[in-house]
Amino acid sequence: MNNSVGNTGRLLWAGLRALIVLTVVCGVVYPLAVTGIAQVAFHDKANGSEVKADGEVVGSSLIGQTYLTKDGKPDLAWFQPRPSNGLGENSINTQYKLILSGATNLAGDNKELVKQVESAKAAVVKDNSTATYKVKPSDIPADAVTSSGSGLDPAISPEYADLQVHRIAERNDLSVAQVHKLVDAHKDGRDLGFMGEPRVNVLELNIALQQLTAKS
């Protein structure tokens, strides 16, 4: 009987020591080591890939934003992102809004989705046509009228960015050549040359636009 109690006690003590050691190693040492490595080797990414303007954090390069007027309509002085079903505020000013997740599971032939896409296409034509430039429905890329799977995509296709150039130039008293040059400077190719699609980060592009208009 005494031997049985002693063996049980030793097993419990061994289990307790293992619990303490594993808690310290896995719950304290390992997280601190990983955090330290991340801060040293991947500082920007570890802190949310923050984007700054005038010394202030205005968002993340990984999360999309919308650019709206006070009445909630797209502010056409800015490059517009992909459509999204949700909105949230950002700290830079009332024009910058975080996109919240708002994906849809509607099928491609769903009548409601088709109606949304047709409405978005008409809005793109209207918003981006100017006195000297008319947008053709056939020139509108898919990302201009559909949201991404997550609804958080921070980038648009180079084709959609180019489509907005004439409007941006007109609204900001800039030349088309100036805006084209700005867009070209912010076009990113496929990762490693073959992964993903070419893209333009809308937040970074609009910050550059803000700086360009401030100089003009």
PDB file of C-alpha atoms in Angstrom:
ATOM      1  CA  MET A   1       0.000   0.000   0.000  1.00  0.00           C
ATOM      2  CA  ASN A   2       2.757   2.422   0.968  1.00  0.00           C
ATOM      3  CA  ASN A   3       4.674   1.568  -2.203  1.00  0.00           C
ATOM      4  CA  SER A   4       1.568   2.295  -4.275  1.00  0.00           C
ATOM      5  CA  VAL A   5       1.090   5.702  -2.639  1.00  0.00           C
ATOM      6  CA  GLY A   6       4.789   6.505  -3.087  1.00  0.00           C
ATOM      7  CA  ASN A   7       4.733   5.577  -6.763  1.00  0.00           C
ATOM      8  CA  THR A   8       1.635   7.706  -7.325  1.00  0.00           C
ATOM      9  CA  GLY A   9       3.290  10.641  -5.586  1.00  0.00           C
ATOM     10  CA  ARG A  10       6.421  10.322  -7.708  1.00  0.00           C
ATOM     11  CA  LEU A  11       4.358  10.158 -10.883  1.00  0.00           C
ATOM     12  CA  LEU A  12       2.371  13.233  -9.890  1.00  0.00           C
ATOM     13  CA  TRP A  13       5.556  15.156  -9.048  1.00  0.00           C
ATOM     14  CA  ALA A  14       7.152  14.103 -12.347  1.00  0.00           C
ATOM     15  CA  GLY A  15       4.042  15.208 -14.235  1.00  0.00           C
ATOM     16  CA  LEU A  16       3.979  18.534 -12.403  1.00  0.00           C
ATOM     17  CA  ARG A  17       7.648  19.185 -13.209  1.00  0.00           C
ATOM     18  CA  ALA A  18       7.049  18.342 -16.868  1.00  0.00           C
ATOM     19  CA  LEU A  19       4.057  20.708 -16.900  1.00  0.00           C
ATOM     20  CA  ILE A  20       6.123  23.540 -15.387  1.00  0.00           C
ATOM     21  CA  VAL A  21       9.050  23.000 -17.768  1.00  0.00           C
ATOM     22  CA  LEU A  22       6.846  22.751 -20.865  1.00  0.00           C
ATOM     23  CA  THR A  23       4.831  25.794 -19.786  1.00  0.00           C
ATOM     24  CA  VAL A  24       8.006  27.864 -19.430  1.00  0.00           C
ATOM     25  CA  VAL A  25       9.547  26.585 -22.692  1.00  0.00           C
ATOM     26  CA  CYS A  26       6.425  26.633 -24.887  1.00  0.00           C
ATOM     27  CA  GLY A  27       4.555  29.472 -23.216  1.00  0.00           C
ATOM     28  CA  VAL A  28       7.387  31.897 -22.459  1.00  0.00           C
ATOM     29  CA  VAL A  29      10.756  31.077 -24.030  1.00  0.00           C
ATOM     30  CA  TYR A  30       9.496  30.007 -27.476  1.00  0.00           C
ATOM     31  CA  PRO A  31       7.062  32.954 -27.984  1.00  0.00           C
ATOM     32  CA  LEU A  32       9.729  35.440 -26.855  1.00  0.00           C
ATOM     33  CA  ALA A  33      12.304  33.883 -29.194  1.00  0.00           C
ATOM     34  CA  VAL A  34       9.943  33.930 -32.177  1.00  0.00           C
ATOM     35  CA  THR A  35       8.865  37.504 -31.402  1.00  0.00           C
ATOM     36  CA  GLY A  36      12.490  38.608 -31.096  1.00  0.00           C
ATOM     37  CA  ILE A  37      13.467  37.007 -34.410  1.00  0.00           C
ATOM     38  CA  ALA A  38      10.415  38.522 -36.125  1.00  0.00           C
ATOM     39  CA  GLN A  39      11.189  42.002 -34.805  1.00  0.00           C
ATOM     40  CA  VAL A  40      14.804  41.806 -35.951  1.00  0.00           C
ATOM     41  CA  ALA A  41      14.419  40.026 -39.291  1.00  0.00           C
ATOM     42  CA  PHE A  42      10.851  40.989 -40.328  1.00  0.00           C
ATOM     43  CA  HIS A  43      10.144  44.166 -38.366  1.00  0.00           C
ATOM     44  CA  ASP A  44       7.664  45.769 -40.783  1.00  0.00           C
ATOM     45  CA  LYS A  45       5.691  42.606 -41.487  1.00  0.00           C
ATOM     46  CA  ALA A  46       5.664  41.585 -37.820  1.00  0.00           C
ATOM     47  CA  ASN A  47       4.056  44.905 -36.932  1.00  0.00           C
ATOM     48  CA  GLY A  48       1.259  44.680 -39.491  1.00  0.00           C
ATOM     49  CA  SER A  49       2.968  46.053 -42.617  1.00  0.00           C
ATOM     50  CA  GLU A  50       2.047  49.583 -41.555  1.00  0.00           C
ATOM     51  CA  VAL A  51       1.930  52.370 -44.127  1.00  0.00           C
ATOM     52  CA  LYS A  52       2.751  55.914 -43.008  1.00  0.00           C
ATOM     53  CA  ALA A  53       1.976  59.343 -44.454  1.00  0.00           C
ATOM     54  CA  ASP A  54       3.453  62.505 -42.970  1.00  0.00           C
ATOM     55  CA  GLY A  55       4.860  60.448 -40.115  1.00  0.00           C
ATOM     56  CA  GLU A  56       1.488  58.946 -39.117  1.00  0.00           C
ATOM     57  CA  VAL A  57       0.245  55.399 -39.608  1.00  0.00           C
ATOM     58  CA  VAL A  58      -2.656  55.525 -42.076  1.00  0.00           C
ATOM     59  CA  GLY A  59      -3.216  51.845 -42.666  1.00  0.00           C
ATOM     60  CA  SER A  60      -1.697  48.542 -43.642  1.00  0.00           C
ATOM     61  CA  SER A  61      -0.438  47.521 -47.068  1.00  0.00           C
ATOM     62  CA  LEU A  62      -2.280  44.224 -46.505  1.00  0.00           C
ATOM     63  CA  ILE A  63      -5.789  45.599 -45.886  1.00  0.00           C
ATOM     64  CA  GLY A  64      -7.861  47.540 -48.379  1.00  0.00           C
ATOM     65  CA  GLN A  65      -9.471  50.919 -47.747  1.00  0.00           C
ATOM     66  CA  THR A  66     -12.218  52.946 -49.354  1.00  0.00           C
ATOM     67  CA  TYR A  67     -12.126  56.670 -50.125  1.00  0.00           C
ATOM     68  CA  LEU A  68     -15.436  58.347 -49.502  1.00  0.00           C
ATOM     69  CA  THR A  69     -17.076  61.740 -49.315  1.00  0.00           C
ATOM     70  CA  LYS A  70     -18.923  62.805 -46.168  1.00  0.00           C
ATOM     71  CA  ASP A  71     -22.181  61.430 -47.562  1.00  0.00           C
ATOM     72  CA  GLY A  72     -20.636  57.995 -48.072  1.00  0.00           C
ATOM     73  CA  LYS A  73     -20.190  58.121 -51.837  1.00  0.00           C
ATOM     74  CA  PRO A  74     -16.861  57.330 -53.583  1.00  0.00           C
ATOM     75  CA  ASP A  75     -14.567  60.357 -53.540  1.00  0.00           C
ATOM     76  CA  LEU A  76     -13.598  60.537 -57.196  1.00  0.00           C
ATOM     77  CA  ALA A  77     -10.496  62.615 -56.462  1.00  0.00           C
ATOM     78  CA  TRP A  78      -8.860  59.378 -55.276  1.00  0.00           C
ATOM     79  CA  PHE A  79      -8.099  56.042 -56.883  1.00  0.00           C
ATOM     80  CA  GLN A  80     -10.851  53.636 -55.946  1.00  0.00           C
ATOM     81  CA  PRO A  81     -10.319  50.030 -54.759  1.00  0.00           C
ATOM     82  CA  ARG A  82     -12.315  46.923 -55.559  1.00  0.00           C
ATOM     83  CA  PRO A  83     -15.969  46.910 -54.441  1.00  0.00           C
ATOM     84  CA  SER A  84     -16.600  45.880 -50.850  1.00  0.00           C
ATOM     85  CA  ASN A  85     -19.680  45.212 -48.738  1.00  0.00           C
ATOM     86  CA  GLY A  86     -18.350  46.724 -45.509  1.00  0.00           C
ATOM     87  CA  LEU A  87     -16.737  49.923 -44.263  1.00  0.00           C
ATOM     88  CA  GLY A  88     -14.763  51.041 -41.238  1.00  0.00           C
ATOM     89  CA  GLU A  89     -12.949  54.226 -40.312  1.00  0.00           C
ATOM     90  CA  ASN A  90      -9.212  54.828 -40.405  1.00  0.00           C
ATOM     91  CA  SER A  91      -7.274  57.411 -38.428  1.00  0.00           C
ATOM     92  CA  ILE A  92      -5.793  59.578 -41.207  1.00  0.00           C
ATOM     93  CA  ASN A  93      -8.996  61.502 -41.981  1.00  0.00           C
ATOM     94  CA  THR A  94     -12.593  60.897 -42.991  1.00  0.00           C
ATOM     95  CA  GLN A  95     -11.580  60.116 -46.570  1.00  0.00           C
ATOM     96  CA  TYR A  96      -9.724  56.961 -45.613  1.00  0.00           C
ATOM     97  CA  LYS A  97     -11.819  54.004 -44.542  1.00  0.00           C
ATOM     98  CA  LEU A  98     -10.797  50.454 -43.777  1.00  0.00           C
ATOM     99  CA  ILE A  99     -12.544  47.770 -45.775  1.00  0.00           C
ATOM    100  CA  LEU A 100     -14.140  45.172 -43.524  1.00  0.00           C
ATOM    101  CA  SER A 101     -14.736  41.633 -44.652  1.00  0.00           C
ATOM    102  CA  GLY A 102     -17.831  41.384 -46.798  1.00  0.00           C
ATOM    103  CA  ALA A 103     -17.450  38.488 -49.210  1.00  0.00           C
ATOM    104  CA  THR A 104     -20.411  36.807 -50.858  1.00  0.00           C
ATOM    105  CA  ASN A 105     -21.105  33.187 -51.753  1.00  0.00           C
ATOM    106  CA  LEU A 106     -23.460  34.037 -54.612  1.00  0.00           C
ATOM    107  CA  ALA A 107     -23.004  31.887 -57.709  1.00  0.00           C
ATOM    108  CA  GLY A 108     -21.754  33.462 -60.914  1.00  0.00           C
ATOM    109  CA  ASP A 109     -25.186  33.229 -62.547  1.00  0.00           C
ATOM    110  CA  ASN A 110     -27.104  34.462 -59.489  1.00  0.00           C
ATOM    111  CA  LYS A 111     -29.549  37.201 -60.568  1.00  0.00           C
ATOM    112  CA  GLU A 112     -28.700  39.419 -57.604  1.00  0.00           C
ATOM    113  CA  LEU A 113     -24.975  39.174 -58.311  1.00  0.00           C
ATOM    114  CA  VAL A 114     -25.490  39.840 -62.024  1.00  0.00           C
ATOM    115  CA  LYS A 115     -27.528  42.927 -61.123  1.00  0.00           C
ATOM    116  CA  GLN A 116     -24.799  44.143 -58.752  1.00  0.00           C
ATOM    117  CA  VAL A 117     -22.110  43.681 -61.397  1.00  0.00           C
ATOM    118  CA  GLU A 118     -24.136  45.476 -64.076  1.00  0.00           C
ATOM    119  CA  SER A 119     -24.815  48.346 -61.676  1.00  0.00           C
ATOM    120  CA  ALA A 120     -21.130  48.537 -60.726  1.00  0.00           C
ATOM    121  CA  LYS A 121     -20.112  48.496 -64.398  1.00  0.00           C
ATOM    122  CA  ALA A 122     -22.451  51.397 -65.194  1.00  0.00           C
ATOM    123  CA  ALA A 123     -21.015  53.345 -62.239  1.00  0.00           C
ATOM    124  CA  VAL A 124     -17.443  52.712 -63.406  1.00  0.00           C
ATOM    125  CA  VAL A 125     -18.287  54.002 -66.897  1.00  0.00           C
ATOM    126  CA  LYS A 126     -20.013  57.095 -65.509  1.00  0.00           C
ATOM    127  CA  ASP A 127     -17.440  57.918 -62.822  1.00  0.00           C
ATOM    128  CA  ASN A 128     -14.352  57.464 -64.974  1.00  0.00           C
ATOM    129  CA  SER A 129     -15.470  59.062 -68.228  1.00  0.00           C
ATOM    130  CA  THR A 130     -14.332  62.638 -68.776  1.00  0.00           C
ATOM    131  CA  ALA A 131     -14.834  65.258 -71.457  1.00  0.00           C
ATOM    132  CA  THR A 132     -11.870  63.873 -73.398  1.00  0.00           C
ATOM    133  CA  TYR A 133     -11.973  60.201 -72.397  1.00  0.00           C
ATOM    134  CA  LYS A 134     -14.865  57.775 -72.592  1.00  0.00           C
ATOM    135  CA  VAL A 135     -14.754  54.418 -70.822  1.00  0.00           C
ATOM    136  CA  LYS A 136     -16.029  51.491 -72.832  1.00  0.00           C
ATOM    137  CA  PRO A 137     -17.831  48.715 -70.907  1.00  0.00           C
ATOM    138  CA  SER A 138     -15.644  46.191 -72.722  1.00  0.00           C
ATOM    139  CA  ASP A 139     -12.520  47.835 -71.249  1.00  0.00           C
ATOM    140  CA  ILE A 140     -13.613  47.357 -67.619  1.00  0.00           C
ATOM    141  CA  PRO A 141     -11.569  44.641 -65.828  1.00  0.00           C
ATOM    142  CA  ALA A 142     -13.311  42.142 -63.560  1.00  0.00           C
ATOM    143  CA  ASP A 143     -11.789  43.531 -60.347  1.00  0.00           C
ATOM    144  CA  ALA A 144     -13.477  46.894 -60.977  1.00  0.00           C
ATOM    145  CA  VAL A 145     -16.931  45.368 -60.487  1.00  0.00           C
ATOM    146  CA  THR A 146     -16.349  42.396 -58.166  1.00  0.00           C
ATOM    147  CA  SER A 147     -14.985  42.102 -54.648  1.00  0.00           C
ATOM    148  CA  SER A 148     -12.204  39.712 -53.723  1.00  0.00           C
ATOM    149  CA  GLY A 149     -12.848  36.470 -51.822  1.00  0.00           C
ATOM    150  CA  SER A 150     -12.074  38.098 -48.483  1.00  0.00           C
ATOM    151  CA  GLY A 151     -13.346  41.567 -49.315  1.00  0.00           C
ATOM    152  CA  LEU A 152     -10.054  42.911 -47.929  1.00  0.00           C
ATOM    153  CA  ASP A 153      -7.911  43.071 -51.060  1.00  0.00           C
ATOM    154  CA  PRO A 154      -5.618  46.146 -50.847  1.00  0.00           C
ATOM    155  CA  ALA A 155      -4.664  46.073 -54.530  1.00  0.00           C
ATOM    156  CA  ILE A 156      -6.274  46.492 -57.920  1.00  0.00           C
ATOM    157  CA  SER A 157      -5.136  45.370 -61.347  1.00  0.00           C
ATOM    158  CA  PRO A 158      -2.915  47.699 -63.411  1.00  0.00           C
ATOM    159  CA  GLU A 159      -5.760  47.815 -65.958  1.00  0.00           C
ATOM    160  CA  TYR A 160      -8.195  49.196 -63.373  1.00  0.00           C
ATOM    161  CA  ALA A 161      -5.632  51.737 -62.167  1.00  0.00           C
ATOM    162  CA  ASP A 162      -5.003  52.883 -65.751  1.00  0.00           C
ATOM    163  CA  LEU A 163      -8.745  53.182 -66.358  1.00  0.00           C
ATOM    164  CA  GLN A 164      -8.977  55.735 -63.513  1.00  0.00           C
ATOM    165  CA  VAL A 165      -6.076  57.911 -64.678  1.00  0.00           C
ATOM    166  CA  HIS A 166      -8.078  60.449 -66.733  1.00  0.00           C
ATOM    167  CA  ARG A 167     -10.578  61.026 -63.909  1.00  0.00           C
ATOM    168  CA  ILE A 168      -7.811  61.463 -61.353  1.00  0.00           C
ATOM    169  CA  ALA A 169      -5.998  63.931 -63.613  1.00  0.00           C
ATOM    170  CA  GLU A 170      -9.148  65.974 -64.179  1.00  0.00           C
ATOM    171  CA  ARG A 171     -10.219  66.028 -60.525  1.00  0.00           C
ATOM    172  CA  ASN A 172      -6.776  67.020 -59.235  1.00  0.00           C
ATOM    173  CA  ASP A 173      -5.734  69.479 -61.959  1.00  0.00           C
ATOM    174  CA  LEU A 174      -2.896  67.217 -63.069  1.00  0.00           C
ATOM    175  CA  SER A 175      -1.838  66.128 -66.530  1.00  0.00           C
ATOM    176  CA  VAL A 176      -2.698  62.648 -67.730  1.00  0.00           C
ATOM    177  CA  ALA A 177       1.027  62.026 -68.253  1.00  0.00           C
ATOM    178  CA  GLN A 178       1.745  62.878 -64.598  1.00  0.00           C
ATOM    179  CA  VAL A 179      -0.854  60.449 -63.321  1.00  0.00           C
ATOM    180  CA  HIS A 180       0.193  57.697 -65.731  1.00  0.00           C
ATOM    181  CA  LYS A 181       3.760  58.081 -64.497  1.00  0.00           C
ATOM    182  CA  LEU A 182       2.535  57.833 -60.896  1.00  0.00           C
ATOM    183  CA  VAL A 183       0.606  54.644 -61.613  1.00  0.00           C
ATOM    184  CA  ASP A 184       3.500  53.059 -63.514  1.00  0.00           C
ATOM    185  CA  ALA A 185       5.805  53.746 -60.553  1.00  0.00           C
ATOM    186  CA  HIS A 186       3.480  51.778 -58.248  1.00  0.00           C
ATOM    187  CA  LYS A 187       2.831  48.742 -60.434  1.00  0.00           C
ATOM    188  CA  ASP A 188       4.103  45.493 -58.923  1.00  0.00           C
ATOM    189  CA  GLY A 189       4.690  42.354 -60.967  1.00  0.00           C
ATOM    190  CA  ARG A 190       4.083  38.748 -59.990  1.00  0.00           C
ATOM    191  CA  ASP A 191       5.853  37.568 -56.841  1.00  0.00           C
ATOM    192  CA  LEU A 192       9.092  35.801 -57.782  1.00  0.00           C
ATOM    193  CA  GLY A 193       8.108  36.386 -61.386  1.00  0.00           C
ATOM    194  CA  PHE A 194       5.382  33.724 -61.512  1.00  0.00           C
ATOM    195  CA  MET A 195       3.184  33.842 -58.379  1.00  0.00           C
ATOM    196  CA  GLY A 196      -0.032  35.844 -58.268  1.00  0.00           C
ATOM    197  CA  GLU A 197      -1.003  38.633 -60.635  1.00  0.00           C
ATOM    198  CA  PRO A 198       0.406  42.112 -61.416  1.00  0.00           C
ATOM    199  CA  ARG A 199      -1.147  44.658 -59.043  1.00  0.00           C
ATOM    200  CA  VAL A 200      -1.198  48.210 -57.712  1.00  0.00           C
ATOM    201  CA  ASN A 201      -1.559  48.908 -53.983  1.00  0.00           C
ATOM    202  CA  VAL A 202      -4.313  51.522 -53.754  1.00  0.00           C
ATOM    203  CA  LEU A 203      -3.327  52.992 -50.384  1.00  0.00           C
ATOM    204  CA  GLU A 204       0.290  53.513 -51.411  1.00  0.00           C
ATOM    205  CA  LEU A 205      -0.823  54.961 -54.751  1.00  0.00           C
ATOM    206  CA  ASN A 206      -3.195  57.439 -53.097  1.00  0.00           C
ATOM    207  CA  ILE A 207      -0.529  58.560 -50.633  1.00  0.00           C
ATOM    208  CA  ALA A 208       1.757  59.269 -53.589  1.00  0.00           C
ATOM    209  CA  LEU A 209      -1.123  61.108 -55.286  1.00  0.00           C
ATOM    210  CA  GLN A 210      -1.653  63.206 -52.165  1.00  0.00           C
ATOM    211  CA  GLN A 211       2.030  64.141 -52.151  1.00  0.00           C
ATOM    212  CA  LEU A 212       1.953  64.980 -55.867  1.00  0.00           C
ATOM    213  CA  THR A 213      -1.097  67.248 -55.543  1.00  0.00           C
ATOM    214  CA  ALA A 214       0.491  68.994 -52.575  1.00  0.00           C
ATOM    215  CA  LYS A 215       3.461  69.948 -54.771  1.00  0.00           C
ATOM    216  CA  SER A 216       1.308  71.179 -57.653  1.00  0.00           C
TER     217      SER A 216
END
